[in-house]
Amino acid sequence: MFKRLRGIRCKNSIQQDDNNLEKELMRQLDLSRLPAHVAIIMDGNGRWATKKGMPRSFGHRAGVKSLREVVKLCVELKLKHLTVYAFSTENWKRPREEINILMNLLVEYLYKEIDELCANNVRINPMGIISELPEHAREAVTMAVRKSENNTGLVFNVALNYGGRAELIKAAKEIGQKLVDGELTIDEINEQEIARHLYTAGQPDPDLLIRPSGDYRVSNFLLWQLAYTEFWLTDTMWPDFGRKELLQALLDYQRRERRFGGLLHN
Ligand code: IPE
Ligand code: IPE
Ligand code: MG
């Protein structure tokens, strides 16, 4: 009995510490200097679950919870753009069963969350080759886009069957077609023209890229857009990533010195 009570008290006090830390982080954050665009590689679900002796699908489900929390905080902070990497063009290499689980989770997430996302004025912008997704996933994405298209708050880019190289190939083909059609001359191909043909057209490049799970690579994410993005890497696995971690990343970002190849002016 005593042991149990002590356990409960311990859990409560950890929760209390967490709340206090979150409040302190929030207090330190300068709301006038938030990044306009945050990108996240939601990685580590499988390893997180395996470590607990659970199937990888358990980790993917837990990962959805993290996503929900992060989106909620982005809305609270009035962030303008959030991009999350949900499924890459290389993730098709995984076993059929895991792919099915991921697609089902995506569909479940979109139908369950769409009303709350809309209530929070979030606009969903899918990035990637959506036509190659299974039919029920395509339908869910189409529904989410349609329902949220007039929202003017957070732009929530969801990278699905997304690859940075595939995105650049798409841009190259569209620009090539414009050349063939005489709508563009070679000299008119510049950074702005390329950016216009990316899934992030009209949006600022990410200021901050977050990658959990202890891997230090971009895994074919936003190859063009990350040119001058600040990276924030953590060993925390995505299912353990929450408000505290996002606040820590944002605070760390505010301490960075961005030079964009130039010199700092006083
Ligand atoms: C991220 O977690 C989810 C997707 C890539 C879809 P992982 O499934 O890659 O988890 P790890 O990296 O194997 O732990
Ligand atoms: C990147 O994670 C893709 C997503 C999070 C959707 P991966 O797990 O696929 O990346 P690698 O294979 O470790 O580079
Ligand atoms: Mg991974």
Coordinates of C-alpha atoms and ligand atoms in Angstrom, one line a residue:
M1 CA 0.0 0.0 0.0
F2 CA 2.7 2.4 1.1
K3 CA 4.7 1.5 -2.0
R4 CA 1.7 2.1 -4.3
L5 CA 1.1 5.5 -2.7
R6 CA 4.7 6.4 -3.1
G7 CA 4.6 5.4 -6.7
I8 CA 1.6 7.7 -7.3
R9 CA 3.2 10.6 -5.5
C10 CA 6.3 10.1 -7.5
K11 CA 4.3 10.1 -10.8
N12 CA 2.4 13.2 -9.7
S13 CA 5.6 15.1 -8.8
I14 CA 7.2 14.2 -12.1
Q15 CA 4.1 15.6 -13.8
Q16 CA 4.3 18.7 -11.6
D17 CA 8.0 19.2 -12.5
D18 CA 7.1 18.8 -16.2
N19 CA 4.4 21.4 -15.9
N20 CA 6.8 23.8 -14.2
L21 CA 9.5 23.3 -16.7
E22 CA 7.0 23.9 -19.5
K23 CA 5.8 27.1 -17.9
E24 CA 9.4 28.3 -17.4
L25 CA 10.2 27.5 -21.1
M26 CA 7.1 29.4 -22.2
R27 CA 8.1 32.3 -20.1
Q28 CA 11.5 32.5 -21.7
L29 CA 10.2 32.3 -25.2
D30 CA 10.1 35.6 -27.2
L31 CA 6.8 35.4 -29.0
S32 CA 7.8 38.2 -31.3
R33 CA 10.7 36.2 -32.7
L34 CA 9.2 32.8 -33.4
P35 CA 10.2 31.0 -36.6
A36 CA 7.7 31.5 -39.4
H37 CA 8.1 27.9 -40.6
V38 CA 9.0 24.8 -38.6
A39 CA 9.7 21.4 -40.2
I40 CA 9.8 18.1 -38.4
I41 CA 11.0 14.7 -39.4
M42 CA 8.8 12.5 -37.1
D43 CA 11.2 9.7 -36.6
G44 CA 11.9 7.0 -34.0
N45 CA 8.4 5.4 -33.6
G46 CA 9.6 1.9 -34.4
R47 CA 12.6 1.9 -32.1
W48 CA 10.6 3.4 -29.3
A49 CA 8.1 0.6 -29.5
T50 CA 10.7 -2.1 -29.9
K51 CA 12.5 -0.9 -26.8
K52 CA 9.3 -1.4 -24.9
G53 CA 8.9 -4.9 -26.3
M54 CA 5.9 -3.8 -28.4
P55 CA 5.2 -4.0 -32.2
R56 CA 6.3 -1.1 -34.3
S57 CA 2.6 -0.2 -34.9
F58 CA 2.4 0.7 -31.2
G59 CA 5.0 3.3 -31.8
H60 CA 3.3 4.7 -34.9
R61 CA 0.1 5.1 -32.9
A62 CA 2.0 6.8 -30.1
G63 CA 3.6 9.1 -32.7
V64 CA 0.2 10.3 -33.8
K65 CA -0.4 11.5 -30.2
S66 CA 2.8 13.5 -30.4
L67 CA 1.7 15.0 -33.6
R68 CA -1.6 16.1 -32.1
E69 CA 0.2 17.8 -29.2
V70 CA 2.7 19.6 -31.5
V71 CA 0.0 20.9 -33.8
K72 CA -2.0 22.1 -30.8
L73 CA 1.0 24.1 -29.5
C74 CA 1.8 25.5 -32.9
V75 CA -1.8 26.8 -33.1
E76 CA -1.5 28.3 -29.5
L77 CA 1.8 30.0 -30.5
K78 CA 0.2 31.2 -33.7
L79 CA 3.0 29.8 -35.8
K80 CA 2.4 30.4 -39.5
H81 CA 3.7 27.2 -41.2
L82 CA 4.4 23.6 -39.9
T83 CA 5.7 20.9 -42.2
V84 CA 5.8 17.3 -41.0
Y85 CA 7.4 14.3 -42.7
A86 CA 4.8 11.5 -42.5
F87 CA 5.8 9.1 -45.3
S88 CA 8.7 9.3 -47.7
T89 CA 9.1 8.0 -51.2
E90 CA 11.5 5.5 -49.7
N91 CA 9.1 4.2 -47.1
W92 CA 7.5 2.0 -49.7
K93 CA 10.5 -0.3 -49.1
R94 CA 9.0 -1.4 -45.7
P95 CA 6.9 -4.5 -45.3
R96 CA 3.4 -4.3 -46.8
E97 CA 1.8 -4.7 -43.3
E98 CA 3.7 -1.7 -41.9
I99 CA 2.7 0.4 -44.9
N100 CA -0.9 -0.5 -44.4
I101 CA -0.8 0.4 -40.7
L102 CA 0.7 3.8 -41.5
M103 CA -1.9 4.5 -44.2
N104 CA -4.7 3.4 -41.9
L105 CA -3.4 5.7 -39.1
L106 CA -3.2 8.6 -41.5
V107 CA -6.8 8.0 -42.6
E108 CA -7.9 7.7 -38.9
Y109 CA -6.0 10.8 -38.0
L110 CA -7.5 13.0 -40.7
Y111 CA -11.1 11.9 -40.1
K112 CA -10.8 12.2 -36.3
E113 CA -9.0 15.5 -36.3
I114 CA -10.4 17.5 -39.2
D115 CA -13.1 19.2 -37.3
E116 CA -10.8 20.3 -34.5
L117 CA -8.2 21.4 -37.0
C118 CA -10.8 23.5 -38.9
A119 CA -12.1 24.9 -35.6
N120 CA -8.5 26.1 -35.0
N121 CA -8.4 27.6 -38.5
V122 CA -5.7 25.2 -39.7
R123 CA -5.2 24.6 -43.5
I124 CA -4.0 21.2 -44.6
N125 CA -1.6 21.2 -47.5
P126 CA -0.4 17.7 -48.6
M127 CA 3.0 17.5 -50.1
G128 CA 4.0 14.6 -52.3
I129 CA 2.7 12.2 -55.0
I130 CA -0.8 11.8 -53.5
S131 CA -2.1 10.0 -56.6
E132 CA 0.1 7.0 -55.7
L133 CA -1.5 6.5 -52.3
P134 CA -4.1 3.8 -51.7
E135 CA -7.6 4.9 -52.5
H136 CA -8.9 5.4 -48.9
A137 CA -5.8 7.6 -48.1
R138 CA -6.4 9.7 -51.2
E139 CA -10.0 10.2 -50.2
A140 CA -9.1 11.2 -46.7
V141 CA -6.5 13.7 -48.0
T142 CA -8.9 15.1 -50.5
M143 CA -11.6 15.5 -47.8
A144 CA -9.1 17.2 -45.4
V145 CA -7.9 19.6 -48.1
R146 CA -11.4 20.5 -49.2
K147 CA -12.7 21.1 -45.6
S148 CA -9.8 23.2 -44.6
E149 CA -9.1 25.1 -47.8
N150 CA -10.5 28.4 -46.7
N151 CA -8.8 28.4 -43.3
T152 CA -6.3 31.3 -42.8
G153 CA -4.4 30.2 -39.7
L154 CA -1.6 27.7 -39.5
V155 CA -0.6 26.1 -42.8
F156 CA 0.0 22.5 -42.0
N157 CA 2.0 20.8 -44.7
V158 CA 1.8 17.0 -44.5
A159 CA 4.6 15.3 -46.5
L160 CA 3.1 12.0 -47.8
N161 CA 4.8 9.9 -50.3
Y162 CA 7.2 12.9 -50.4
G163 CA 10.8 13.0 -51.5
G164 CA 13.0 16.0 -52.0
R165 CA 14.4 14.6 -55.2
A166 CA 11.0 13.7 -56.5
E167 CA 9.9 17.2 -55.8
L168 CA 12.8 18.7 -57.7
I169 CA 12.1 16.3 -60.6
K170 CA 8.5 17.6 -60.6
A171 CA 9.7 21.2 -60.7
A172 CA 12.2 20.4 -63.5
K173 CA 9.5 18.8 -65.6
E174 CA 7.0 21.6 -65.1
I175 CA 9.6 24.2 -66.0
G176 CA 10.7 22.2 -69.0
Q177 CA 7.1 22.1 -70.2
K178 CA 6.9 25.9 -69.9
L179 CA 10.0 26.2 -72.0
V180 CA 8.6 23.9 -74.6
D181 CA 5.3 25.8 -74.6
G182 CA 7.2 29.1 -75.0
E183 CA 5.9 30.4 -71.7
L184 CA 9.4 30.9 -70.2
T185 CA 12.9 31.5 -71.5
I186 CA 16.0 29.8 -70.1
D187 CA 17.2 33.1 -68.6
E188 CA 14.0 33.4 -66.6
I189 CA 14.8 30.2 -64.7
N190 CA 15.9 31.4 -61.3
E191 CA 15.4 30.6 -57.6
Q192 CA 11.9 32.2 -57.5
E193 CA 10.8 30.2 -60.6
I194 CA 12.0 26.9 -59.1
A195 CA 10.4 27.7 -55.7
R196 CA 7.1 28.3 -57.5
H197 CA 7.0 24.7 -58.7
L198 CA 7.6 23.2 -55.2
Y199 CA 4.9 21.9 -52.9
T200 CA 5.8 24.9 -50.6
A201 CA 5.2 27.5 -53.3
G202 CA 4.4 30.8 -51.7
Q203 CA 5.6 29.8 -48.3
P204 CA 8.9 30.9 -46.6
D205 CA 11.6 28.3 -46.3
P206 CA 11.7 26.5 -42.9
D207 CA 13.6 28.5 -40.3
L208 CA 13.9 25.4 -38.1
L209 CA 14.2 21.7 -38.8
I210 CA 13.6 19.3 -35.9
R211 CA 14.7 15.7 -36.1
P212 CA 14.2 13.4 -33.1
S213 CA 15.5 9.9 -32.7
G214 CA 19.2 10.5 -32.7
D215 CA 19.8 10.2 -36.5
Y216 CA 21.7 13.0 -38.1
R217 CA 20.5 13.1 -41.7
V218 CA 17.8 14.8 -43.8
S219 CA 16.5 11.6 -45.4
N220 CA 15.4 13.2 -48.6
F221 CA 13.4 15.9 -46.9
L222 CA 13.0 19.5 -48.3
L223 CA 16.3 19.4 -50.1
W224 CA 15.8 22.8 -51.8
Q225 CA 14.1 24.5 -48.9
L226 CA 16.6 23.6 -46.2
A227 CA 19.4 25.7 -47.7
Y228 CA 19.7 28.0 -44.6
T229 CA 17.5 26.2 -42.1
E230 CA 18.7 25.8 -38.5
F231 CA 18.8 22.2 -37.4
W232 CA 17.7 21.0 -34.0
L233 CA 18.5 17.3 -33.3
T234 CA 17.5 15.3 -30.2
D235 CA 17.9 11.7 -29.1
T236 CA 14.3 11.8 -27.9
M237 CA 12.1 9.4 -30.0
W238 CA 9.1 11.0 -31.7
P239 CA 6.5 9.3 -29.4
D240 CA 8.2 11.0 -26.4
F241 CA 8.4 14.3 -28.2
G242 CA 5.9 16.8 -26.8
R243 CA 5.3 20.4 -25.8
K244 CA 8.4 20.6 -23.7
E245 CA 10.7 19.5 -26.5
L246 CA 9.1 21.8 -29.0
L247 CA 9.5 24.7 -26.7
Q248 CA 13.1 23.8 -26.1
A249 CA 13.8 23.7 -29.8
L250 CA 12.1 27.1 -30.3
L251 CA 14.1 28.6 -27.5
D252 CA 17.4 27.2 -28.8
Y253 CA 16.4 28.6 -32.3
Q254 CA 16.1 32.0 -30.7
R255 CA 19.7 31.8 -29.5
R256 CA 21.1 31.0 -32.9
E257 CA 23.0 33.5 -35.0
R258 CA 21.8 33.3 -38.6
R259 CA 24.1 34.8 -41.2
F260 CA 22.9 33.4 -44.5
G261 CA 26.4 33.6 -45.8
G262 CA 26.9 37.2 -44.9
L263 CA 28.4 38.9 -41.8
L264 CA 26.6 39.9 -38.7
H265 CA 25.9 43.6 -38.4
N266 CA 25.6 45.3 -35.0
Ligands
IPE1 C1 8.9 7.3 -38.3 O1 9.3 6.3 -37.4 C2 7.7 7.0 -39.1 C3 7.9 6.8 -40.5 C4 9.0 6.8 -41.1 C5 6.7 6.6 -41.3 P1 10.1 5.0 -38.0 O2 9.1 4.0 -38.4 O3 11.1 5.4 -39.0 O4 10.8 4.5 -36.7 P2 12.3 4.0 -36.5 O5 13.2 5.1 -37.1 O6 12.4 2.7 -37.2 O7 12.5 3.9 -35.1
IPE2 C1 12.3 9.7 -42.5 O1 12.4 8.7 -41.6 C2 10.9 9.7 -43.0 C3 9.8 9.9 -42.1 C4 9.9 10.3 -40.9 C5 8.5 9.9 -42.7 P1 13.1 7.3 -42.0 O2 13.0 6.4 -40.9 O3 12.4 6.8 -43.3 O4 14.5 7.7 -42.5 P2 15.9 6.8 -42.5 O5 15.6 5.6 -43.3 O6 16.2 6.5 -41.1 O7 16.9 7.7 -43.1
MG3 MG 13.0 6.0 -39.0

